[in-house]
Short mmCIF file of C-alpha atoms in Angstrom, two decimals:
data_model
loop_
_atom_site.label_atom_id
_atom_site.label_comp_id
_atom_site.label_asym_id
_atom_site.label_seq_id
_atom_site.Cartn_x
_atom_site.Cartn_y
_atom_site.Cartn_z
CA MET A 225 40.48 2.35 -180.09
CA TRP A 226 37.93 3.54 -177.53
CA LYS A 227 40.42 6.09 -176.17
CA GLU A 228 40.66 7.62 -179.64
CA ALA A 229 36.87 7.44 -179.95
CA PHE A 230 36.48 9.44 -176.72
CA LEU A 231 38.94 12.10 -177.93
CA VAL A 232 37.15 12.42 -181.27
CA ALA A 233 33.79 12.68 -179.49
CA LEU A 234 35.17 15.54 -177.40
CA VAL A 235 36.19 17.37 -180.56
CA ALA A 236 32.78 16.72 -182.15
CA GLY A 237 31.01 18.61 -179.37
CA GLY A 238 31.65 16.81 -176.10
CA TRP A 239 33.86 19.66 -174.91
CA SER A 240 30.92 22.05 -175.30
CA ILE A 241 28.76 19.92 -173.02
CA PHE A 242 31.37 20.14 -170.25
CA LEU A 243 32.46 23.76 -170.73
CA LYS A 244 29.20 25.40 -171.85
CA THR A 245 26.10 23.36 -171.09
CA ILE A 246 26.94 22.38 -167.51
CA PRO A 247 27.85 25.99 -166.49
CA GLU A 248 24.60 27.17 -168.11
CA ILE A 249 22.56 24.68 -166.08
CA ILE A 250 24.34 25.70 -162.87
CA VAL A 251 23.58 29.39 -163.52
CA ILE A 252 19.93 28.66 -164.33
CA LEU A 253 19.36 26.54 -161.22
CA SER A 254 21.15 29.02 -158.94
CA LYS A 255 18.88 31.84 -160.20
CA LYS A 256 21.79 34.25 -159.75
CA GLU A 257 23.21 36.59 -162.36
CA SER A 258 26.94 36.34 -163.00
CA LYS A 259 28.86 38.54 -165.43
CA PHE A 260 31.71 36.05 -165.51
CA ALA A 261 29.35 33.19 -166.35
CA ALA A 262 27.67 35.29 -169.04
CA TRP A 263 30.99 36.13 -170.66
CA TRP A 264 32.21 32.54 -170.36
CA ILE A 265 29.09 31.05 -171.96
CA THR A 266 29.13 33.67 -174.74
CA ILE A 267 32.76 32.89 -175.58
CA MET A 268 32.11 29.13 -175.55
CA ARG A 269 29.13 29.58 -177.88
CA GLY A 270 31.27 31.66 -180.22
CA ILE A 271 33.96 28.98 -180.33
CA ALA A 272 31.36 26.28 -180.99
CA ASP A 273 29.78 28.31 -183.81
CA ALA A 274 33.18 28.99 -185.38
CA GLY A 275 33.91 25.28 -185.57
CA SER A 276 30.48 24.55 -187.02
CA TYR A 277 31.11 26.67 -190.12
CA ALA A 278 34.91 26.59 -190.47
CA TYR A 279 35.46 22.87 -190.97
CA ILE A 280 39.21 23.22 -190.96
CA ILE A 281 39.03 23.90 -187.20
CA PRO A 282 37.46 20.59 -186.01
CA ALA A 283 39.49 18.61 -188.55
CA ALA A 284 42.74 20.23 -187.42
CA ILE A 285 41.92 19.65 -183.74
CA THR A 286 41.07 16.02 -184.52
CA GLY A 287 44.44 15.65 -186.19
CA LEU A 288 46.13 17.30 -183.22
CA VAL A 289 44.60 15.01 -180.58
CA LEU A 290 45.35 11.94 -182.72
CA GLY A 291 48.95 12.99 -183.29
CA ASP A 292 48.84 14.10 -186.94
CA LEU A 293 48.06 17.82 -187.22
CA LYS A 294 49.26 17.97 -190.84
CA THR A 295 46.63 15.48 -192.01
CA GLY A 296 43.94 17.29 -190.03
CA LEU A 297 44.81 20.60 -191.68
CA TYR A 298 44.89 19.00 -195.12
CA VAL A 299 41.53 17.28 -194.72
CA GLY A 300 39.91 20.33 -193.12
CA GLY A 301 41.15 22.67 -195.83
CA THR A 302 39.98 20.31 -198.57
CA VAL A 303 36.53 19.88 -197.02
CA GLN A 304 36.27 23.65 -196.58
CA LEU A 305 36.87 24.10 -200.32
CA MET A 306 34.42 21.33 -201.19
CA PHE A 307 31.56 23.06 -199.38
CA LEU A 308 32.38 26.71 -200.12
CA GLY A 309 29.18 27.14 -202.12
CA VAL A 310 26.87 25.34 -199.69
CA PHE A 311 24.68 27.56 -197.51
CA ILE A 312 21.58 27.19 -195.36
CA VAL A 313 18.77 28.95 -197.22
CA GLY A 314 15.45 29.33 -195.40
CA ALA A 315 14.34 26.04 -193.90
CA SER A 316 16.53 23.89 -196.15
CA ILE A 317 19.25 21.85 -194.44
CA PRO A 318 22.22 21.09 -196.72
CA PRO A 319 24.62 18.19 -196.16
CA SER A 320 26.71 18.91 -193.04
CA PRO A 321 30.47 18.38 -193.45
CA PHE A 322 31.24 19.18 -189.79
CA LEU A 323 30.96 15.58 -188.60
CA ALA A 324 32.28 14.26 -191.92
CA SER A 325 35.50 16.27 -191.63
CA ILE A 326 36.13 14.87 -188.14
CA LEU A 327 35.39 11.24 -189.02
CA THR A 328 37.35 11.40 -192.28
CA THR A 329 40.39 12.82 -190.49
CA ALA A 330 40.17 10.11 -187.81
CA LEU A 331 39.74 7.41 -190.45
CA ILE A 332 42.81 8.50 -192.42
CA ILE A 333 45.02 8.76 -189.33
CA LEU A 334 43.90 5.58 -187.56
CA THR A 335 43.77 3.31 -190.63
CA LYS A 336 46.70 4.86 -192.55
CA ALA A 337 44.33 5.08 -195.52
CA ASN A 338 45.08 6.89 -198.74
CA ILE A 339 43.99 10.50 -198.28
CA GLY A 340 42.46 10.77 -201.74
CA GLU A 341 40.20 7.72 -201.46
CA ALA A 342 39.20 8.56 -197.88
CA LEU A 343 38.17 12.09 -198.92
CA ALA A 344 35.61 10.51 -201.25
CA LEU A 345 33.76 9.45 -198.07
CA VAL A 346 33.15 13.07 -197.07
CA VAL A 347 30.03 13.49 -199.22
CA PRO A 348 28.14 10.35 -198.05
CA LEU A 349 29.11 11.08 -194.44
CA SER A 350 27.84 14.65 -194.86
CA VAL A 351 24.52 13.37 -196.19
CA ALA A 352 24.24 10.95 -193.25
CA SER A 353 24.89 13.84 -190.87
CA GLN A 354 22.19 15.84 -192.67
CA LEU A 355 19.67 13.05 -192.05
CA LEU A 356 20.55 12.95 -188.34
CA THR A 357 20.08 16.73 -188.14
CA LEU A 358 16.66 16.52 -189.82
CA ALA A 359 15.61 13.74 -187.44
CA PHE A 360 16.60 15.82 -184.41
CA MET A 361 14.78 18.88 -185.78
CA SER A 362 11.64 16.77 -186.18
CA LEU A 363 12.00 15.61 -182.58
CA ASN A 364 12.25 19.23 -181.47
CA VAL A 365 8.56 19.72 -182.32
CA PHE A 366 7.61 17.88 -179.12
CA PHE A 367 9.89 20.12 -177.04
CA VAL A 368 8.31 23.22 -178.58
CA HIS A 369 4.86 22.17 -177.34
CA TRP A 370 6.37 21.42 -173.94
CA ALA A 371 7.88 24.91 -173.91
CA ASP A 372 4.47 26.41 -174.78
CA ARG A 373 2.95 24.80 -171.69
CA MET A 374 5.83 26.10 -169.54
CA ALA A 375 5.28 29.61 -170.91
CA GLU A 376 1.58 29.43 -170.06
CA ASN A 377 2.50 28.46 -166.49
CA GLU A 378 5.20 31.20 -166.32
CA ASN A 379 7.85 28.57 -165.62
CA THR A 380 10.89 30.60 -166.70
CA VAL A 381 13.42 28.27 -165.08
CA GLY A 382 11.96 25.32 -166.94
CA LEU A 383 12.05 27.26 -170.21
CA ASP A 384 15.71 28.14 -169.72
CA LEU A 385 16.60 24.55 -168.89
CA LEU A 386 14.67 23.17 -171.85
CA ASN A 387 16.31 25.65 -174.20
CA THR A 388 19.76 24.70 -172.89
CA LEU A 389 19.14 20.96 -173.06
CA CYS A 390 17.74 21.17 -176.59
CA GLY A 391 20.88 23.04 -177.57
CA THR A 392 22.88 20.17 -176.13
CA GLY A 393 20.97 17.85 -178.43
CA TRP A 394 22.65 19.49 -181.40
CA HIS A 395 26.02 18.45 -179.97
CA LEU A 396 24.85 14.91 -179.24
CA VAL A 397 23.85 14.53 -182.90
CA ASN A 398 27.57 14.78 -183.65
CA VAL A 399 29.09 13.37 -180.44
CA ILE A 400 27.34 9.98 -180.48
CA PRO A 401 28.04 9.14 -184.16
CA ALA A 402 31.65 10.33 -183.76
CA PHE A 403 32.18 8.10 -180.72
CA LEU A 404 30.53 5.04 -182.26
CA GLY A 405 32.00 5.69 -185.70
CA VAL A 406 35.57 5.62 -184.41
CA GLY A 407 35.03 3.01 -181.71
CA LEU A 408 33.18 0.50 -183.88
CA GLY A 409 33.74 1.60 -187.46
CA VAL A 410 37.48 2.16 -187.89
CA GLU A 411 38.44 -1.52 -188.04
CA ALA A 412 35.58 -2.24 -190.45
CA ALA A 413 36.59 0.72 -192.59
CA ALA A 414 40.21 -0.44 -192.61
CA LYS A 415 39.17 -3.90 -193.85
CA LEU A 416 36.93 -2.33 -196.50
CA LEU A 417 39.67 -0.02 -197.76
CA SER A 418 42.19 -2.88 -197.86
CA VAL A 419 40.11 -4.86 -200.38
CA ILE A 420 39.47 -1.93 -202.72
CA PRO A 421 41.19 -2.63 -206.07
CA ASP A 422 43.84 -0.22 -207.32
CA TRP A 423 41.75 1.08 -210.22
CA LEU A 424 38.91 2.03 -207.86
CA SER A 425 41.33 3.47 -205.31
CA ASN A 426 42.92 5.66 -207.98
CA GLY A 427 39.49 6.76 -209.15
CA LEU A 428 38.44 7.73 -205.64
CA GLY A 429 41.72 9.60 -205.22
CA SER A 430 40.99 11.58 -208.37
CA THR A 431 37.48 12.30 -207.12
CA GLY A 432 38.90 13.62 -203.86
CA GLY A 433 41.00 16.06 -205.87
CA ILE A 434 38.10 17.18 -208.08
CA LEU A 435 35.60 17.87 -205.29
CA PRO A 436 37.37 21.03 -203.97
CA ALA A 437 37.28 22.48 -207.51
CA LEU A 438 33.56 21.66 -207.65
CA GLY A 439 32.98 23.48 -204.35
CA PHE A 440 34.83 26.54 -205.62
CA GLY A 441 32.77 26.41 -208.83
CA MET A 442 29.54 26.39 -206.79
CA LEU A 443 30.76 29.45 -204.91
CA LEU A 444 31.49 31.25 -208.19
CA LEU A 445 27.96 30.52 -209.41
CA ILE A 446 26.56 32.20 -206.30
CA ILE A 447 28.73 35.33 -206.30
CA ALA A 448 29.16 35.68 -210.07
CA SER A 449 28.32 39.18 -211.38
CA ASN A 450 29.73 41.73 -213.79
CA GLU A 451 31.36 43.49 -210.83
CA VAL A 452 33.08 40.37 -209.47
CA TRP A 453 34.41 38.68 -212.60
CA PRO A 454 37.25 41.19 -213.24
CA PHE A 455 38.62 40.56 -209.74
CA PHE A 456 38.44 36.81 -210.28
CA PHE A 457 40.44 37.00 -213.51
CA ILE A 458 43.00 39.36 -211.94
CA GLY A 459 43.55 36.83 -209.16
CA PHE A 460 43.74 33.96 -211.64
CA LEU A 461 46.30 35.75 -213.81
CA ALA A 462 48.36 36.73 -210.75
CA ALA A 463 48.47 33.11 -209.54
CA ALA A 464 48.91 31.38 -212.90
CA TYR A 465 51.31 33.69 -214.71
CA MET A 466 52.94 35.86 -212.05
CA LYS A 467 53.37 32.91 -209.63
CA VAL A 468 51.89 34.88 -206.70
CA ASN A 469 51.62 32.56 -203.69
CA ALA A 470 48.48 32.07 -201.58
CA LEU A 471 49.43 34.52 -198.81
CA ALA A 472 50.38 37.29 -201.22
CA GLY A 473 47.22 36.62 -203.22
CA ALA A 474 45.08 36.90 -200.09
CA ILE A 475 46.70 40.22 -199.13
CA LEU A 476 46.22 41.49 -202.70
CA GLY A 477 42.56 40.47 -202.57
CA VAL A 478 41.96 42.30 -199.28
CA CYS A 479 43.62 45.46 -200.63
CA MET A 480 41.53 45.35 -203.81
CA ALA A 481 38.35 44.81 -201.79
CA LEU A 482 39.12 47.83 -199.58
CA VAL A 483 39.82 50.03 -202.62
CA TYR A 484 36.61 48.83 -204.29
CA VAL A 485 34.48 49.54 -201.21
CA ARG A 486 35.98 53.02 -200.74
CA LEU A 487 35.38 53.94 -204.38
CA LYS A 488 31.84 52.59 -204.25
CA PHE A 489 30.96 54.58 -201.13
CA ALA A 490 32.61 57.68 -202.59
CA ASN A 491 30.40 57.41 -205.67
CA SER A 492 27.33 56.88 -203.48
CA GLU A 493 28.09 60.03 -201.48
CA LYS A 494 28.51 62.06 -204.69
CA SER A 495 25.19 60.76 -205.99
CA ALA A 496 23.47 61.65 -202.71
CA LYS A 497 24.76 65.24 -202.93
#
């Protein structure tokens, strides 16, 4: 099980430590500018950020390395829908489904658990990840004061190193729980799921199906306006009554958005004249 734990830890952010953090440290200590290194680090940061907000990516990769890409895609897509309406606003830190999507995918694949009941674990795992993030952010206060002293002493190399290492801390917040969660927790989770009665298992399965609808509802509450509602109902009617599939619906939505933007800018230009 520890082999699987190592692979999951790599997906959770371990890869970034090897491919981004270590090259950054080498560049900082060498005190030499390198266009290749700059491009490489920028691309690695972009990939890491993409996975942090598109939860289907880490879940799918977890499924791929564990030999079940289909389950990874299913879990990732479901989690993405569940948290569509969750955003970071100001200093608030919402529950983080990044780690939850990885651990849930690993749990389903390694324990052969029912997907529906396992998806019900996403929310508590997301809240636990949120608490870990808040704890690390509180710890960062000490590093900020350390950075202030380095700035006063004009220690630019130290500042760069501290900034890089603190960034690595964000990955460790996910890497360590992912490694321990799979290495130590999968067998315990399998035993727990095996004793769940059928009525509770069916209830958790239903909850796993409802949560994506709840996430989509939260998104509608955020974007709802008199301008948006007509497009929503057009899409609903196209899917429900005209049997338009997801791909065709997405293309239709993009076309309608482009037409809307062009008409809106055309009206703005007329008003300006």
